[in-house]
Amino acid sequence: QKEVEQDPGPLSVPEGAIVSLNCTYSNSAFQYFMWYRQYSRKGPELLMYTYSSGNKEDGRFTAQVDKSSKYISLFIRDSQPSDSATYLCAMKRGNQFYFGTGTSLTVIP
Amino acid sequence: GAGVSQTPSNKVTEKGKYVELRCDPISGHTALYWYRQSLGQGPEFLIYFQGTGAADDSGLPNDRFFAVRPEGSVSTLKIQRTERGDSAVYLCASSLGRSQETQYFGPGTRLLVL
């Protein structure tokens, strides 16, 4: 079993929809939780990170962490075609970052 | 300012050959990471440098893989006796320091071993 599980999708939504992306993890030692966006043939780009359980908001993006359930989410409001990309969750333990497989998102105009 | 750069952007080699992949981090970033990303997968940790030293190389898959960062800036990932299974995108990321969670990734080097 992988330490970080993420549904690969693909996920297709109409423009303006609310998108929910999720990851689960098995190791309670993970301390920091991150979401990256990766466009085709590019490196991942950090969207948000958080240390603790609860919600963190940045513009149209909200990151949610539930440490008791070992579950993290990323919500995208008013989704735009430019949000079409692969979204990767990541978690840090010690010196290492552990990534999910990524969820492919397409926002249809 | 300039971001993380990686060269070459693409590398095609034959099974058994030696390859070197270069990473030029953001100026002033002391932490540098190498990852391998296979198709449809997330990045997989290979090695972490803090300054010139490899602080954690536990992700290197075997002794054919080696990385250096002699002056604490540019890093080179070296793969000996390449195998077809080494084909992947090799990503480099840098961050300001030991406790910085904000990693900046380069565009990657796409390695294809024939």
mmCIF file of C-alpha atoms in Angstrom:
data_model
loop_
_atom_site.group_PDB
_atom_site.id
_atom_site.type_symbol
_atom_site.label_atom_id
_atom_site.label_comp_id
_atom_site.label_asym_id
_atom_site.label_seq_id
_atom_site.Cartn_x
_atom_site.Cartn_y
_atom_site.Cartn_z
ATOM 1 C CA GLN A 1 0.000 0.000 0.000
ATOM 2 C CA LYS A 2 1.318 3.426 -0.928
ATOM 3 C CA GLU A 3 1.751 5.921 1.885
ATOM 4 C CA VAL A 4 -0.188 8.565 -0.066
ATOM 5 C CA GLU A 5 -3.237 7.589 -2.114
ATOM 6 C CA GLN A 6 -4.811 9.847 -4.711
ATOM 7 C CA ASP A 7 -7.515 9.070 -7.265
ATOM 8 C CA PRO A 8 -5.911 9.651 -10.686
ATOM 9 C CA GLY A 9 -9.210 10.606 -12.334
ATOM 10 C CA PRO A 10 -9.515 11.904 -14.958
ATOM 11 C CA LEU A 11 -11.951 14.520 -13.714
ATOM 12 C CA SER A 12 -13.907 16.675 -16.156
ATOM 13 C CA VAL A 13 -16.085 19.605 -15.024
ATOM 14 C CA PRO A 14 -17.839 22.553 -16.686
ATOM 15 C CA GLU A 15 -16.422 26.041 -16.247
ATOM 16 C CA GLY A 16 -17.591 27.649 -13.018
ATOM 17 C CA ALA A 17 -18.008 24.363 -11.134
ATOM 18 C CA ILE A 18 -16.570 23.668 -7.702
ATOM 19 C CA VAL A 19 -13.852 21.017 -7.868
ATOM 20 C CA SER A 20 -12.961 18.729 -4.987
ATOM 21 C CA LEU A 21 -9.648 16.852 -5.022
ATOM 22 C CA ASN A 22 -8.680 14.436 -2.282
ATOM 23 C CA CYS A 23 -5.839 12.376 -0.859
ATOM 24 C CA THR A 24 -5.576 9.916 1.982
ATOM 25 C CA TYR A 25 -2.447 8.888 3.829
ATOM 26 C CA SER A 26 -1.456 6.142 6.190
ATOM 27 C CA ASN A 27 1.452 7.547 8.212
ATOM 28 C CA SER A 28 0.537 9.848 11.083
ATOM 29 C CA ALA A 29 4.140 11.172 11.152
ATOM 30 C CA PHE A 30 3.470 13.400 8.150
ATOM 31 C CA GLN A 31 3.761 16.992 9.297
ATOM 32 C CA TYR A 32 3.241 19.268 6.313
ATOM 33 C CA PHE A 33 0.655 18.967 3.591
ATOM 34 C CA MET A 34 0.915 20.531 0.165
ATOM 35 C CA TRP A 35 -0.914 20.794 -3.137
ATOM 36 C CA TYR A 36 0.932 21.242 -6.420
ATOM 37 C CA ARG A 37 -0.332 21.944 -9.914
ATOM 38 C CA GLN A 38 1.506 20.449 -12.868
ATOM 39 C CA TYR A 39 0.887 21.443 -16.458
ATOM 40 C CA SER A 40 1.872 19.079 -19.238
ATOM 41 C CA ARG A 41 5.647 18.854 -19.718
ATOM 42 C CA LYS A 42 6.307 21.273 -16.844
ATOM 43 C CA GLY A 43 7.546 20.893 -13.291
ATOM 44 C CA PRO A 44 5.073 20.964 -10.381
ATOM 45 C CA GLU A 45 4.150 24.380 -9.015
ATOM 46 C CA LEU A 46 3.256 24.806 -5.345
ATOM 47 C CA LEU A 47 -0.305 26.047 -4.801
ATOM 48 C CA MET A 48 -0.731 25.803 -1.042
ATOM 49 C CA TYR A 49 0.754 24.245 2.057
ATOM 50 C CA THR A 50 -0.406 23.857 5.625
ATOM 51 C CA TYR A 51 0.875 22.409 8.874
ATOM 52 C CA SER A 52 -2.256 21.751 10.836
ATOM 53 C CA SER A 53 -5.769 20.424 10.651
ATOM 54 C CA GLY A 54 -8.380 22.858 9.413
ATOM 55 C CA ASN A 55 -8.897 25.046 6.386
ATOM 56 C CA LYS A 56 -6.595 27.442 4.588
ATOM 57 C CA GLU A 57 -7.902 29.705 1.865
ATOM 58 C CA ASP A 58 -6.077 31.500 -0.944
ATOM 59 C CA GLY A 59 -8.263 33.144 -3.553
ATOM 60 C CA ARG A 60 -10.318 30.471 -5.305
ATOM 61 C CA PHE A 61 -8.408 27.667 -3.589
ATOM 62 C CA THR A 62 -9.120 26.117 -0.175
ATOM 63 C CA ALA A 63 -6.951 23.424 1.358
ATOM 64 C CA GLN A 64 -8.433 21.257 4.082
ATOM 65 C CA VAL A 65 -6.594 18.844 6.371
ATOM 66 C CA ASP A 66 -8.209 16.323 8.709
ATOM 67 C CA LYS A 67 -5.401 14.625 10.609
ATOM 68 C CA SER A 68 -7.756 12.415 12.612
ATOM 69 C CA SER A 69 -9.060 10.862 9.385
ATOM 70 C CA LYS A 70 -5.701 11.164 7.547
ATOM 71 C CA TYR A 71 -7.477 12.949 4.715
ATOM 72 C CA ILE A 72 -6.664 16.133 2.831
ATOM 73 C CA SER A 73 -8.661 18.028 0.226
ATOM 74 C CA LEU A 74 -8.263 20.864 -2.237
ATOM 75 C CA PHE A 75 -11.330 22.797 -3.334
ATOM 76 C CA ILE A 76 -11.303 25.031 -6.399
ATOM 77 C CA ARG A 77 -14.178 27.510 -6.689
ATOM 78 C CA ASP A 78 -15.361 29.043 -9.961
ATOM 79 C CA SER A 79 -13.114 26.715 -11.938
ATOM 80 C CA GLN A 80 -11.567 28.104 -15.130
ATOM 81 C CA PRO A 81 -10.250 26.379 -18.273
ATOM 82 C CA SER A 82 -6.780 27.550 -17.193
ATOM 83 C CA ASP A 83 -7.137 25.308 -14.110
ATOM 84 C CA SER A 84 -6.915 22.266 -16.406
ATOM 85 C CA ALA A 85 -3.813 20.436 -15.182
ATOM 86 C CA THR A 86 -2.720 17.574 -12.963
ATOM 87 C CA TYR A 87 -3.020 18.247 -9.236
ATOM 88 C CA LEU A 88 -0.606 16.512 -6.900
ATOM 89 C CA CYS A 89 -0.914 16.247 -3.157
ATOM 90 C CA ALA A 90 2.322 15.956 -1.202
ATOM 91 C CA MET A 91 3.312 15.403 2.399
ATOM 92 C CA LYS A 92 6.572 15.860 4.261
ATOM 93 C CA ARG A 93 8.121 13.542 6.805
ATOM 94 C CA GLY A 94 11.659 14.314 7.935
ATOM 95 C CA ASN A 95 13.667 15.381 4.883
ATOM 96 C CA GLN A 96 11.452 13.681 2.344
ATOM 97 C CA PHE A 97 8.388 14.702 0.397
ATOM 98 C CA TYR A 98 5.884 12.013 -0.584
ATOM 99 C CA PHE A 99 3.625 12.684 -3.554
ATOM 100 C CA GLY A 100 0.312 11.243 -4.655
ATOM 101 C CA THR A 101 -0.067 9.989 -8.211
ATOM 102 C CA GLY A 102 -1.881 13.170 -9.271
ATOM 103 C CA THR A 103 -5.453 13.829 -10.433
ATOM 104 C CA SER A 104 -5.926 14.994 -14.015
ATOM 105 C CA LEU A 105 -8.491 17.823 -14.198
ATOM 106 C CA THR A 106 -10.119 19.256 -17.314
ATOM 107 C CA VAL A 107 -12.358 22.327 -17.058
ATOM 108 C CA ILE A 108 -14.596 22.562 -20.107
ATOM 109 C CA PRO A 109 -15.468 26.092 -21.331
ATOM 110 C CA GLY B 1 14.442 36.239 -11.218
ATOM 111 C CA ALA B 2 15.561 33.022 -12.835
ATOM 112 C CA GLY B 3 13.941 29.815 -11.704
ATOM 113 C CA VAL B 4 15.403 26.334 -11.442
ATOM 114 C CA SER B 5 16.916 25.229 -14.723
ATOM 115 C CA GLN B 6 17.712 21.716 -15.877
ATOM 116 C CA THR B 7 19.759 20.509 -18.801
ATOM 117 C CA PRO B 8 19.355 18.790 -21.120
ATOM 118 C CA SER B 9 15.596 19.027 -21.497
ATOM 119 C CA ASN B 10 15.583 15.697 -23.319
ATOM 120 C CA LYS B 11 18.122 12.894 -23.389
ATOM 121 C CA VAL B 12 17.985 9.732 -25.474
ATOM 122 C CA THR B 13 20.595 7.105 -24.751
ATOM 123 C CA GLU B 14 21.208 3.423 -25.278
ATOM 124 C CA LYS B 15 21.006 0.734 -22.654
ATOM 125 C CA GLY B 16 24.299 0.431 -20.810
ATOM 126 C CA LYS B 17 25.470 3.999 -21.423
ATOM 127 C CA TYR B 18 26.345 6.626 -18.810
ATOM 128 C CA VAL B 19 24.351 9.866 -18.495
ATOM 129 C CA GLU B 20 24.668 13.083 -16.529
ATOM 130 C CA LEU B 21 21.740 15.361 -15.763
ATOM 131 C CA ARG B 22 22.364 18.890 -14.536
ATOM 132 C CA CYS B 23 20.359 21.099 -12.180
ATOM 133 C CA ASP B 24 20.958 24.800 -11.602
ATOM 134 C CA PRO B 25 18.941 25.889 -8.539
ATOM 135 C CA ILE B 26 17.662 29.328 -7.652
ATOM 136 C CA SER B 27 20.512 31.502 -6.414
ATOM 137 C CA GLY B 28 20.832 31.385 -2.643
ATOM 138 C CA HIS B 29 18.805 28.200 -2.200
ATOM 139 C CA THR B 30 20.769 25.853 0.015
ATOM 140 C CA ALA B 31 18.420 22.861 -0.214
ATOM 141 C CA LEU B 32 18.258 20.838 -3.429
ATOM 142 C CA TYR B 33 16.185 17.749 -4.206
ATOM 143 C CA TRP B 34 16.172 15.254 -7.062
ATOM 144 C CA TYR B 35 13.027 13.336 -7.964
ATOM 145 C CA ARG B 36 12.064 10.806 -10.622
ATOM 146 C CA GLN B 37 8.605 10.950 -12.185
ATOM 147 C CA SER B 38 7.329 8.046 -14.267
ATOM 148 C CA LEU B 39 4.346 8.388 -16.579
ATOM 149 C CA GLY B 40 1.105 8.700 -14.632
ATOM 150 C CA GLN B 41 2.891 8.841 -11.292
ATOM 151 C CA GLY B 42 3.838 11.535 -8.828
ATOM 152 C CA PRO B 43 7.457 12.544 -8.247
ATOM 153 C CA GLU B 44 9.466 9.979 -6.300
ATOM 154 C CA PHE B 45 12.177 11.264 -3.940
ATOM 155 C CA LEU B 46 15.743 10.344 -4.841
ATOM 156 C CA ILE B 47 18.169 12.531 -2.866
ATOM 157 C CA TYR B 48 18.309 15.717 -0.800
ATOM 158 C CA PHE B 49 21.288 18.054 -0.486
ATOM 159 C CA GLN B 50 21.734 20.670 2.207
ATOM 160 C CA GLY B 51 24.639 22.749 0.957
ATOM 161 C CA THR B 52 27.331 20.532 -0.516
ATOM 162 C CA GLY B 53 26.469 17.369 1.368
ATOM 163 C CA ALA B 54 23.889 14.718 0.621
ATOM 164 C CA ALA B 55 21.746 14.888 3.756
ATOM 165 C CA ASP B 56 19.492 12.039 2.645
ATOM 166 C CA ASP B 57 20.190 9.696 -0.283
ATOM 167 C CA SER B 58 17.848 6.929 0.803
ATOM 168 C CA GLY B 59 15.699 7.312 -2.312
ATOM 169 C CA LEU B 60 18.425 6.393 -4.791
ATOM 170 C CA PRO B 61 17.252 3.056 -6.230
ATOM 171 C CA ASN B 62 20.662 1.369 -6.488
ATOM 172 C CA ASP B 63 24.379 2.063 -6.764
ATOM 173 C CA ARG B 64 24.107 2.964 -10.456
ATOM 174 C CA PHE B 65 22.686 6.306 -9.348
ATOM 175 C CA PHE B 66 24.898 8.987 -7.838
ATOM 176 C CA ALA B 67 24.577 12.746 -7.357
ATOM 177 C CA VAL B 68 26.996 15.509 -6.467
ATOM 178 C CA ARG B 69 26.819 19.166 -5.532
ATOM 179 C CA PRO B 70 30.472 20.132 -5.073
ATOM 180 C CA GLU B 71 30.089 23.874 -4.550
ATOM 181 C CA GLY B 72 26.660 23.940 -2.964
ATOM 182 C CA SER B 73 24.949 25.267 -6.069
ATOM 183 C CA VAL B 74 24.774 23.256 -9.311
ATOM 184 C CA SER B 75 24.059 19.555 -8.907
ATOM 185 C CA THR B 76 24.627 16.655 -11.272
ATOM 186 C CA LEU B 77 22.730 13.384 -11.187
ATOM 187 C CA LYS B 78 24.784 10.580 -12.694
ATOM 188 C CA ILE B 79 23.393 7.275 -13.904
ATOM 189 C CA GLN B 80 25.747 4.460 -14.853
ATOM 190 C CA ARG B 81 24.919 1.455 -17.041
ATOM 191 C CA THR B 82 21.487 2.816 -17.868
ATOM 192 C CA GLU B 83 18.558 0.414 -18.115
ATOM 193 C CA ARG B 84 15.259 0.791 -19.974
ATOM 194 C CA GLY B 85 13.505 1.066 -16.608
ATOM 195 C CA ASP B 86 15.435 4.274 -15.902
ATOM 196 C CA SER B 87 13.332 6.060 -18.541
ATOM 197 C CA ALA B 88 11.422 8.815 -16.744
ATOM 198 C CA VAL B 89 11.363 12.552 -16.137
ATOM 199 C CA TYR B 90 14.036 13.593 -13.646
ATOM 200 C CA LEU B 91 12.984 16.657 -11.687
ATOM 201 C CA CYS B 92 15.092 18.949 -9.571
ATOM 202 C CA ALA B 93 13.734 21.300 -6.913
ATOM 203 C CA SER B 94 15.341 23.836 -4.624
ATOM 204 C CA SER B 95 14.274 25.672 -1.491
ATOM 205 C CA LEU B 96 15.715 28.325 0.791
ATOM 206 C CA GLY B 97 16.776 26.116 3.646
ATOM 207 C CA ARG B 98 16.339 23.125 5.865
ATOM 208 C CA SER B 99 12.855 23.930 7.113
ATOM 209 C CA GLN B 100 11.404 25.515 4.016
ATOM 210 C CA GLU B 101 8.455 23.628 2.581
ATOM 211 C CA THR B 102 8.250 25.845 -0.501
ATOM 212 C CA GLN B 103 10.078 23.898 -3.169
ATOM 213 C CA TYR B 104 10.566 25.362 -6.618
ATOM 214 C CA PHE B 105 10.754 22.763 -9.360
ATOM 215 C CA GLY B 106 12.611 22.871 -12.633
ATOM 216 C CA PRO B 107 11.021 21.713 -15.899
ATOM 217 C CA GLY B 108 12.702 18.315 -15.718
ATOM 218 C CA THR B 109 14.908 16.237 -17.994
ATOM 219 C CA ARG B 110 13.101 13.590 -20.009
ATOM 220 C CA LEU B 111 15.357 10.550 -20.182
ATOM 221 C CA LEU B 112 14.649 7.784 -22.660
ATOM 222 C CA VAL B 113 16.784 4.658 -22.571
ATOM 223 C CA LEU B 114 16.483 2.567 -25.732
#
